[in-house]
Amino acid sequence: MAMNIVVCVKQIPDPADPGELDPNTKTLKRDVKLILDEADSYGVEMALQLVDAAGGGEVTLVSMAPDDEVGGIRTALAMGAAKAVLVSDEALVGSDALGTAKVLAKAIERAGDADLVITATESSDGYTGTVPEQVAELLGLPSITFAKSIEVDGNTIKVKRQTEAGYDDVEAPTPAVISVTAGVVEPRYPSFKGIMAAKSKPVDEVTVADLGLDADAVGWAGARQEIVEIATAETREAGTIIEDEGEGYAQIVDFLADLKVI
Amino acid sequence: MQFSDDHEMFRRTVREFVSNEINPHADEWEAAGTFPAHELFSKMGDLGLLGLTYDSEWGGGDADAIYTMILAEELGRSASLGVAMAIGVQTDMATPALNRFGSDELKANYLRPAIEGSMVASIAVSEPDAGSDVAGIRTRAVRDGDEWVINGSKMWITSGTQADWLCLLARTSDEGGYRGMSQMVLPTNTDGFAVSRRLDKLGMRGSDTAELTFTDLRIPVSNTIGVVGRGFQQQMAQFQDERMVAAYQMVGAVELAMERTVAYLNERMAFGAPLIANQYIQYELAEVAAMLDINRHHNWAAAEAASRGEDITRHATVAKLTSARLARQMADLAVQFHGGMGYVEENWPARFYRDTRLWSIGGGADEVMLRTLARMNGIGSD
């Protein structure tokens, strides 16, 4: 049975080049080169594996960006996704989690009938971790979070949902929105041929208006969430250095005993 | 040079591949004196890394030489320059002649599997008595009906203990000198093939190097690559690819060694300040940084010229000579500035120092590069 999966992906500033916060908007500056959020690469990989296992279907990407940035989307297309919907509109600047979810939900509908919507648990730059559930609510679909594995059995999705103690077995009917935890699959490298093929894969670039959304519902205008203050995280205190002159082990044992771990 | 998004994405793919598939095993492979070429190459083949510029008809990527350069630069940043070298042999030292001059049958049977990574290829030119002086080779192929009967030996053969086929250069007539040589594909599962010994090298220990012998070994004449009697000229063209790959790798290698050395010198305290605070050290490294820029830009020019299909002999000669010397200079500084920490095997400079020494010898020694340049510039005569 063919399976069509939509994966929500975010393009973020490269974490290898430390980003900067804009003191006026209190948000991350995004006027740099954007790349695919690594957290999303797991969802893309999982979707590609599910489509392979189903023996047919395709993976469609959904993303939003204030400008027409496609660098990160190209990476996911090079991994094997078939096409993308990119919502690109200046009106998106300042969108909060709910505004983002509204846009993504509409874009997912535009992408066509999906058997499954996959997201990361949270983005690596915003970290609100609430968008997947909001998208599910807006689409009226079941939501399963923190999936470490997904299995499709007819019209049922079986998920091992990661918990602190281990995992829960959770089931839902398709279609559903599932967030996957990072590190549960090994994302493939884009192959040379994948990179070449990505150039000719369709990216449906649309505006907020194209989705039938009011510009006031998104961006700064629609944001119901306000960032009141930003502050630099406290630097961690330097650790204790034990010079080993033959008795170093004793100090380590004392240290662990103080922590009550031994 | 303006790299495209595709180039950058490709670079990330190779960098991640090196970091996940090579670096974690580098110590083990260095200790073993070899690496599992079939396993690693098949992973590389899946990613399309082994035949970037070759025709898609044979599984290649139809890419320009900029991709070759990016691949090689990133391999140069790997923890085992020996493995990087063996990959370079597969992609740009043993296969270019087959790609340029080989018959469709040979390409189907040997080039395609090399691009897929299911077959390991070696280049077999040097002999115990003839290395950089290629005209001095003695291995002989004598025609007997539809077969070549081959006798002789080859030396310094990278991946020689695990190769499935060799791109062999042998004498096929008695004309002597540059004349009367031919290139041929020699499958190593042929009777009469033997690995005489594995060589214990100073560096590049992650890759196996062998001496090979051929005793009344018979292969079909149809295994000849290109034109009988044109082997030397075909090999000279192939050498240019080899030298550029070495030069590309050295730029990546020096770049990483510089980053790592500077990082170490920033942390290492001596006489109350980080070592990097010493102007002497700064200037020594700045000398390398300047030459690295020049080599990098020269490589770009070479890759662009190669992409246009131009003769890159001069580029390759200059690039190989200068980048190998630069790598030796950087290796010497890395060891020196790490002090005792650079002299022990547990830290990277020791291996780097041993590995980089090769590229002033292999693929045509520095002196051969200088000889070629002197001739090109009309300096002196033969």
XYZ file of C-alpha atoms in Angstrom:
644
model
C 0.000 0.000 0.000
C 1.528 3.304 -1.086
C 2.144 5.780 1.666
C 2.330 9.538 1.357
C 4.033 11.343 4.173
C 4.418 15.034 4.859
C 7.455 16.056 6.893
C 7.626 19.508 8.458
C 11.159 20.851 8.211
C 12.700 24.042 9.493
C 15.615 25.914 8.006
C 17.727 27.434 10.745
C 21.005 29.362 11.067
C 23.934 26.934 11.124
C 24.526 26.042 14.814
C 28.240 25.723 13.951
C 28.305 29.520 13.519
C 26.957 30.859 16.803
C 23.898 32.970 16.077
C 22.972 36.298 17.527
C 19.806 37.552 19.155
C 18.312 40.784 17.895
C 17.995 43.006 21.010
C 14.945 44.772 19.558
C 12.844 41.791 18.561
C 14.486 39.453 21.120
C 14.549 36.758 18.464
C 17.312 34.982 16.610
C 18.771 36.852 13.661
C 17.995 34.873 10.546
C 19.647 36.988 7.877
C 22.393 34.391 7.491
C 22.671 31.237 5.420
C 20.104 28.742 6.638
C 20.498 24.978 6.734
C 18.211 22.038 7.455
C 17.618 21.681 11.179
C 19.412 18.474 12.126
C 16.453 17.590 14.355
C 14.329 17.375 11.199
C 16.729 15.061 9.386
C 15.522 12.206 11.607
C 11.914 12.764 10.566
C 12.929 12.902 6.911
C 14.880 9.655 7.288
C 12.038 7.938 9.095
C 9.563 9.049 6.428
C 11.827 7.788 3.641
C 12.157 4.429 5.388
C 8.375 4.145 5.864
C 7.740 4.920 2.195
C 10.358 2.337 1.209
C 8.762 -0.240 3.490
C 5.310 0.550 2.071
C 6.656 -0.104 -1.406
C 5.368 3.170 -2.827
C 4.297 6.711 -2.182
C 6.362 9.793 -1.592
C 7.671 12.208 0.987
C 6.598 15.837 0.738
C 8.314 18.548 2.735
C 6.533 21.503 4.276
C 8.477 24.509 5.484
C 8.041 28.199 6.126
C 10.540 31.016 5.884
C 10.349 34.816 5.814
C 12.364 34.911 2.578
C 12.532 32.388 -0.224
C 15.335 30.383 1.377
C 15.544 26.825 0.052
C 19.053 25.698 1.112
C 17.813 23.440 3.905
C 14.914 22.097 1.861
C 17.340 21.125 -0.892
C 19.237 18.996 1.606
C 16.087 17.059 2.475
C 15.179 16.766 -1.215
C 18.696 15.448 -1.854
C 18.116 12.835 0.852
C 15.172 11.562 -1.191
C 12.035 13.644 -0.510
C 10.015 14.096 -3.715
C 8.799 17.669 -3.461
C 8.212 20.579 -1.121
C 5.762 23.284 -0.193
C 7.535 26.422 0.995
C 5.526 29.197 2.544
C 7.610 32.265 1.979
C 6.296 35.631 3.058
C 7.671 38.636 4.892
C 4.476 38.634 6.928
C 5.780 35.490 8.651
C 8.505 37.385 10.503
C 7.811 37.205 14.248
C 5.440 34.249 14.092
C 4.969 32.531 17.430
C 4.352 28.803 17.837
C 0.613 29.019 17.157
C 1.105 31.289 14.130
C 3.641 28.793 12.801
C 1.248 25.900 13.390
C -1.548 27.695 11.502
C 0.688 28.187 8.490
C 2.058 24.649 8.567
C -1.428 23.140 8.912
C -2.606 24.998 5.815
C 0.532 24.051 3.929
C 0.064 20.384 4.876
C -3.467 20.538 3.472
C -2.067 22.073 0.294
C 0.502 19.272 0.021
C -2.350 16.820 -0.527
C -3.757 13.793 1.207
C -1.131 12.682 3.676
C -1.283 9.327 5.448
C 1.077 10.664 8.033
C 2.584 13.983 9.123
C 5.992 13.771 10.750
C 7.766 16.514 12.685
C 10.693 16.812 15.036
C 9.820 17.117 18.715
C 11.128 20.681 18.653
C 13.316 22.902 16.514
C 16.966 23.422 17.386
C 16.681 27.214 17.390
C 13.275 27.994 18.921
C 12.786 24.998 21.217
C 9.137 25.706 22.042
C 8.237 22.064 21.374
C 4.562 22.875 20.984
C 4.092 23.203 17.237
C 3.437 19.510 16.427
C 0.510 19.262 18.834
C -0.938 22.563 17.631
C -0.708 21.404 14.019
C -2.526 18.176 14.947
C -5.268 20.116 16.710
C -5.743 22.508 13.793
C -5.943 19.586 11.353
C -8.209 17.609 13.677
C -5.789 14.681 13.678
C -4.497 12.444 16.448
C -1.128 13.508 17.833
C 1.581 11.178 19.068
C 4.753 12.689 20.445
C 8.316 11.479 21.097
C 8.164 8.547 18.692
C 11.287 6.399 18.700
C 9.887 4.036 16.103
C 6.888 4.007 13.797
C 5.238 0.988 12.249
C 2.330 1.077 9.843
C -0.225 -1.718 9.980
C -2.987 -1.071 7.477
C -4.736 2.070 8.653
C -3.150 1.953 12.073
C 0.058 3.619 13.178
C 1.934 1.827 15.941
C 4.420 3.967 17.769
C 6.917 3.303 20.488
C 6.687 6.530 22.427
C 9.776 7.400 24.409
C 9.261 8.024 28.115
C 11.631 8.640 30.972
C 11.238 5.043 32.097
C 11.383 3.396 28.682
C 8.631 3.532 26.088
C 4.868 3.255 25.695
C 3.194 1.378 22.863
C 0.714 3.824 21.338
C -1.620 3.346 18.399
C -3.627 5.770 16.314
C -5.611 5.608 13.100
C -4.110 7.254 10.018
C -3.739 10.042 9.239
C -1.931 11.284 12.331
C 0.715 13.811 13.342
C 3.768 12.217 14.912
C 6.814 13.936 16.374
C 10.016 11.879 16.340
C 12.878 12.170 18.778
C 16.376 12.920 17.546
C 18.884 10.113 17.173
C 16.422 7.245 16.684
C 17.447 6.608 13.083
C 20.636 7.320 11.186
C 19.839 10.037 8.652
C 21.308 9.149 5.275
C 23.887 11.440 3.680
C 22.632 13.178 0.569
C 24.321 11.220 -2.229
C 25.945 12.965 -5.163
C 23.107 11.823 -7.400
C 20.589 12.931 -4.790
C 22.147 16.393 -4.733
C 21.975 16.619 -8.512
C 18.397 15.306 -8.615
C 17.262 17.763 -5.931
C 17.774 20.643 -8.328
C 14.888 19.546 -10.507
C 12.463 18.550 -7.756
C 9.456 20.854 -7.458
C 9.257 23.429 -4.677
C 5.778 24.943 -4.535
C 6.453 28.418 -3.186
C 3.368 30.084 -1.777
C 2.469 33.159 0.263
C 0.311 33.440 3.352
C -2.502 34.760 1.154
C -2.190 31.747 -1.183
C -3.005 29.564 1.806
C -6.163 31.558 2.520
C -4.736 32.927 5.742
C -5.093 36.513 6.890
C -1.677 38.207 7.207
C -2.833 39.497 10.614
C -3.091 35.920 11.875
C 0.639 35.300 11.532
C 3.927 37.077 12.168
C 4.229 39.855 14.717
C 0.647 40.898 14.021
C -0.816 37.539 14.991
C 1.589 36.615 17.778
C -0.098 36.026 21.118
C 3.167 35.169 22.717
C 5.542 37.922 23.773
C 9.200 37.518 24.589
C 9.543 39.733 27.633
C 13.220 39.458 28.292
C 16.312 37.708 27.032
C 19.416 37.140 29.102
C 22.751 35.451 28.611
C 22.866 31.991 30.078
C 25.124 31.715 33.079
C 28.468 30.244 32.198
C 29.085 26.975 33.902
C 31.574 27.021 36.706
C 34.906 25.417 35.998
C 35.138 21.840 37.235
C 37.516 20.600 39.875
C 40.832 19.377 38.573
C 42.377 16.596 40.592
C 46.127 16.216 40.151
C 46.820 12.518 40.474
C 49.883 11.795 42.531
C 48.920 8.222 43.216
C 46.003 9.073 45.529
C 43.695 10.700 42.982
C 41.280 7.797 43.093
C 40.453 8.477 46.741
C 39.290 11.980 45.936
C 37.142 10.661 43.097
C 35.584 8.092 45.428
C 34.859 10.855 47.998
C 33.366 13.037 45.283
C 31.054 10.248 44.095
C 30.157 9.396 47.693
C 29.170 13.042 48.302
C 26.867 12.791 45.310
C 25.451 9.622 46.883
C 25.918 7.706 43.653
C 28.116 5.087 45.278
C 35.808 30.577 -7.089
C 32.142 30.771 -6.264
C 30.962 27.488 -4.804
C 27.301 26.682 -5.388
C 24.845 25.397 -2.783
C 25.260 21.987 -4.421
C 29.012 22.122 -3.914
C 28.507 23.038 -0.259
C 25.968 20.274 0.289
C 28.328 17.805 -1.359
C 31.146 18.971 0.921
C 28.950 18.374 3.980
C 28.124 14.876 2.734
C 31.814 14.007 2.354
C 32.757 15.643 5.663
C 30.095 13.658 7.511
C 31.096 10.489 5.704
C 34.726 10.967 6.729
C 33.749 11.753 10.280
C 31.377 8.777 10.653
C 32.802 6.083 8.397
C 36.573 6.673 8.403
C 37.712 8.577 11.475
C 36.236 6.257 14.127
C 38.164 3.327 12.563
C 41.370 5.141 11.668
C 43.395 3.998 14.695
C 42.381 0.382 14.206
C 43.219 0.474 10.493
C 46.548 2.198 11.092
C 47.470 -0.495 13.595
C 46.382 -3.239 11.204
C 48.314 -1.723 8.305
C 45.273 -2.006 6.075
C 41.590 -1.115 5.882
C 38.548 -2.992 4.554
C 38.533 -1.413 1.106
C 35.593 -3.367 -0.291
C 33.399 -2.449 2.655
C 34.329 1.233 2.667
C 34.274 1.613 -1.118
C 30.867 0.052 -1.413
C 29.509 2.655 1.026
C 31.206 5.360 -1.030
C 29.843 3.877 -4.235
C 26.308 4.059 -2.841
C 26.842 7.784 -2.331
C 28.214 8.225 -5.837
C 31.634 9.325 -4.558
C 33.831 7.009 -6.621
C 33.129 8.111 -10.180
C 32.217 11.749 -9.907
C 33.520 12.917 -13.275
C 32.899 9.663 -15.134
C 30.148 9.036 -17.638
C 26.763 8.192 -16.148
C 26.587 5.366 -18.699
C 29.032 3.531 -16.448
C 27.542 4.715 -13.182
C 29.510 7.953 -12.955
C 28.240 11.364 -11.958
C 28.948 13.443 -15.103
C 30.322 16.055 -12.693
C 32.994 18.669 -13.222
C 36.405 18.480 -11.538
C 35.337 20.897 -8.783
C 33.555 17.957 -7.170
C 36.729 15.870 -7.424
C 38.554 18.662 -5.639
C 35.963 18.935 -2.863
C 35.992 15.173 -2.318
C 39.785 15.114 -2.138
C 40.044 18.167 0.151
C 37.645 16.578 2.595
C 39.450 13.221 2.440
C 42.613 15.167 3.204
C 40.949 16.179 6.467
C 40.482 12.536 7.485
C 42.335 10.952 10.381
C 44.064 8.525 8.028
C 45.793 10.012 5.019
C 46.643 6.440 4.022
C 42.972 5.603 3.562
C 42.471 8.937 1.773
C 45.294 7.979 -0.578
C 43.798 4.550 -1.312
C 40.477 6.211 -2.141
C 42.353 8.586 -4.440
C 43.899 5.565 -6.166
C 40.440 4.145 -6.784
C 38.930 7.381 -8.082
C 41.725 9.198 -9.864
C 44.869 7.102 -10.214
C 43.876 3.590 -11.368
C 40.687 4.371 -13.292
C 41.111 7.567 -15.403
C 42.864 5.785 -18.290
C 40.201 3.087 -18.401
C 37.562 5.815 -18.413
C 39.303 7.771 -21.187
C 40.587 5.033 -23.427
C 38.955 1.733 -22.413
C 36.594 -0.329 -24.551
C 32.930 -0.556 -23.585
C 33.454 -4.166 -22.587
C 36.292 -3.264 -20.227
C 34.316 -0.372 -18.784
C 31.316 -2.605 -18.155
C 33.432 -5.279 -16.467
C 35.894 -3.126 -14.508
C 35.048 0.580 -14.491
C 31.435 0.207 -13.456
C 32.262 -2.077 -10.487
C 35.047 0.314 -9.456
C 32.572 3.205 -9.486
C 30.054 1.117 -7.535
C 32.755 0.144 -5.070
C 32.331 -3.589 -5.538
C 35.808 -3.889 -7.048
C 39.025 -2.416 -5.689
C 41.496 -1.069 -8.243
C 45.239 -0.469 -8.033
C 47.638 1.336 -10.302
C 50.672 -0.779 -11.164
C 53.419 1.269 -12.785
C 56.443 1.430 -10.449
C 58.883 -1.450 -10.209
C 61.730 -2.282 -7.851
C 64.150 -0.679 -10.309
C 61.946 1.984 -11.874
C 59.715 4.401 -10.013
C 59.622 7.994 -11.067
C 61.649 6.998 -14.167
C 58.707 5.262 -15.807
C 60.638 4.686 -19.019
C 62.764 2.189 -17.129
C 60.072 -0.389 -16.420
C 60.791 -4.020 -17.298
C 57.549 -5.932 -16.757
C 56.829 -7.450 -20.117
C 53.689 -8.636 -21.888
C 54.344 -10.861 -24.873
C 51.559 -11.570 -27.294
C 50.578 -15.193 -27.798
C 47.560 -15.393 -30.107
C 44.738 -13.517 -28.406
C 46.526 -13.353 -25.084
C 49.218 -11.349 -23.360
C 51.693 -13.451 -21.394
C 52.983 -11.266 -18.566
C 56.144 -11.632 -16.514
C 57.647 -9.175 -14.072
C 56.957 -7.402 -10.814
C 55.468 -4.156 -9.547
C 56.368 -2.223 -6.429
C 54.673 0.250 -4.042
C 51.210 -0.868 -5.095
C 48.570 0.844 -2.965
C 45.740 -1.580 -2.028
C 47.846 -4.263 -3.714
C 46.884 -6.966 -1.226
C 43.172 -6.514 -1.787
C 42.807 -5.200 -5.334
C 40.490 -6.994 -7.759
C 42.223 -5.553 -10.784
C 45.289 -3.552 -11.671
C 45.763 -0.877 -14.258
C 49.079 -2.330 -15.419
C 51.747 -0.628 -17.472
C 53.935 -3.183 -19.251
C 56.376 -3.369 -22.130
C 54.710 -4.856 -25.198
C 57.557 -4.387 -27.680
C 61.330 -4.028 -27.670
C 61.487 -0.410 -28.772
C 62.755 0.718 -25.366
C 62.435 4.050 -23.538
C 58.983 5.669 -23.752
C 57.967 3.553 -26.702
C 56.401 0.137 -26.804
C 54.430 0.202 -23.560
C 50.768 -0.651 -23.143
C 48.183 -0.318 -20.401
C 45.981 -3.245 -19.551
C 43.456 -4.412 -17.005
C 44.940 -7.276 -15.022
C 42.415 -9.168 -12.859
C 44.199 -10.342 -9.733
C 42.364 -13.663 -9.645
C 44.364 -14.757 -12.691
C 46.830 -17.668 -12.395
C 50.371 -16.390 -12.134
C 49.490 -13.413 -9.924
C 51.077 -13.245 -6.490
C 51.450 -10.735 -3.697
C 55.150 -11.216 -2.921
C 55.055 -9.127 0.233
C 53.252 -6.406 2.064
C 55.526 -3.446 2.658
C 56.050 -2.006 6.126
C 56.010 1.738 5.517
C 57.083 4.790 7.503
C 53.630 6.328 7.153
C 50.333 5.968 5.308
C 49.934 2.867 7.425
C 46.157 2.784 7.197
C 46.541 1.630 3.612
C 48.226 -1.589 2.498
C 51.075 -1.389 0.014
C 52.443 -4.417 -1.779
C 55.017 -5.822 -4.114
C 53.369 -7.961 -6.780
C 54.771 -10.547 -9.170
C 53.449 -11.949 -12.420
C 54.653 -15.324 -13.649
C 53.500 -16.458 -17.114
C 50.250 -14.703 -16.323
C 47.784 -14.732 -19.242
C 45.082 -12.180 -19.925
C 43.132 -11.515 -23.128
C 44.589 -8.930 -25.501
C 41.134 -7.342 -25.348
C 42.080 -6.260 -21.805
C 44.384 -3.661 -23.351
C 43.327 -0.145 -22.415
C 43.355 2.135 -25.451
C 46.039 1.692 -28.070
C 48.797 -0.921 -27.944
C 52.120 0.917 -27.726
C 50.585 4.151 -26.335
C 50.676 3.056 -22.709
C 53.304 5.532 -21.611
C 51.449 8.514 -23.032
C 48.144 7.309 -21.601
C 49.785 6.817 -18.215
C 51.293 10.307 -18.317
C 47.767 11.718 -18.743
C 46.579 9.566 -15.847
C 49.437 10.847 -13.690
C 48.069 14.389 -13.945
C 44.828 13.306 -12.272
C 46.833 11.498 -9.617
C 48.976 14.531 -8.869
C 46.022 16.876 -8.637
C 44.241 14.571 -6.202
C 47.350 14.528 -4.030
C 47.465 18.336 -4.188
C 43.759 18.677 -3.371
C 44.140 16.316 -0.420
C 47.152 18.199 0.899
C 45.212 21.477 0.975
C 42.527 19.833 3.107
C 45.163 18.168 5.271
C 47.164 21.353 5.896
C 43.997 23.334 6.575
C 42.906 20.910 9.299
C 46.417 20.620 10.758
C 46.543 24.421 10.997
C 43.156 24.569 12.753
C 44.151 21.872 15.214
C 47.567 23.326 15.899
C 46.198 26.819 16.516
C 43.511 25.393 18.817
C 46.169 23.548 20.807
C 48.472 26.574 21.026
C 45.601 28.669 22.320
C 45.151 26.284 25.210
C 48.702 25.299 25.964
C 50.179 27.586 28.595
C 53.905 28.193 28.878
C 55.725 30.979 30.707
C 52.414 32.387 31.908
C 50.691 32.766 28.570
C 49.202 30.623 25.802
C 51.911 29.471 23.398
C 50.087 31.184 20.552
C 51.001 34.537 22.138
C 54.562 34.079 20.861
C 55.100 36.180 17.782
C 57.602 33.682 16.446
C 54.945 30.965 16.427
C 52.362 33.278 14.901
C 54.662 34.188 12.030
C 55.719 30.625 11.315
C 52.057 29.653 11.015
C 51.261 32.765 8.991
C 53.909 31.658 6.476
C 52.015 28.389 6.036
C 48.680 30.214 5.892
C 49.945 32.370 3.039
C 51.170 29.387 1.047
C 47.968 27.512 1.788
C 45.973 30.335 0.195
C 48.170 30.215 -2.871
C 47.923 26.449 -3.178
C 44.182 26.498 -2.694
C 43.667 29.103 -5.402
C 46.038 27.314 -7.727
C 44.044 24.136 -7.176
C 40.852 25.974 -8.022
C 42.402 27.139 -11.266
C 43.529 23.582 -12.003
C 40.093 22.137 -11.295
C 38.484 24.709 -13.558
C 41.022 24.013 -16.307
C 40.423 20.258 -15.935
C 36.675 20.872 -16.144
C 37.220 22.716 -19.420
C 39.113 19.700 -20.710
C 42.455 21.508 -20.905
C 45.869 19.905 -20.473
C 46.667 20.379 -16.778
C 50.210 18.999 -16.791
C 51.745 22.265 -15.638
C 49.087 22.828 -12.992
C 49.467 19.303 -11.675
C 53.254 19.520 -11.598
C 53.322 22.810 -9.695
C 50.459 21.808 -7.388
C 51.934 18.448 -6.436
C 55.409 19.874 -5.822
C 54.345 22.831 -3.716
C 51.455 21.314 -1.771
C 53.531 18.307 -0.713
C 56.299 20.605 0.495
C 53.763 22.762 2.310
C 52.305 19.702 4.014
C 55.789 18.711 5.185
C 56.372 22.236 6.489
C 53.062 22.185 8.351
C 53.752 18.702 9.723
C 57.140 19.807 10.997
C 55.623 22.850 12.716
C 52.773 20.797 14.153
C 55.207 18.378 15.781
C 57.548 21.154 16.898
C 54.847 23.345 18.432
C 53.174 20.391 20.147
C 56.555 19.499 21.652
C 56.615 16.087 23.282
C 52.850 15.863 22.769
C 53.488 15.897 19.040
C 56.073 13.134 19.174
C 53.885 10.430 20.676
C 51.627 8.159 18.688
C 48.600 8.958 20.801
C 48.409 12.445 19.301
C 47.707 13.286 15.676
C 50.881 15.230 14.729
C 53.083 12.109 14.824
C 50.977 10.289 12.241
C 50.548 13.451 10.211
C 54.314 13.935 10.142
C 54.901 10.403 8.854
C 52.019 10.438 6.365
C 52.730 13.758 4.684
C 56.315 12.754 3.943
C 55.076 10.471 1.179
C 53.708 13.068 -1.163
C 57.152 14.445 -1.985
C 57.979 10.919 -3.214
C 54.848 9.153 -4.481
C 53.158 10.046 -7.759
C 56.436 11.424 -9.107
C 59.026 12.716 -6.649
C 59.666 16.426 -6.108
C 62.752 16.114 -8.280
C 60.691 14.713 -11.138
C 58.259 17.604 -10.785
C 61.197 20.001 -10.941
C 62.618 18.209 -13.972
C 59.258 18.477 -15.743
C 58.990 22.168 -14.905
C 62.542 22.876 -15.994
C 61.777 21.297 -19.370
C 58.524 23.198 -19.731
C 60.346 26.435 -19.054
C 63.201 25.616 -21.422
C 65.672 25.547 -18.557
C 68.580 23.265 -19.463
C 68.068 20.182 -21.610
C 67.831 16.376 -21.278
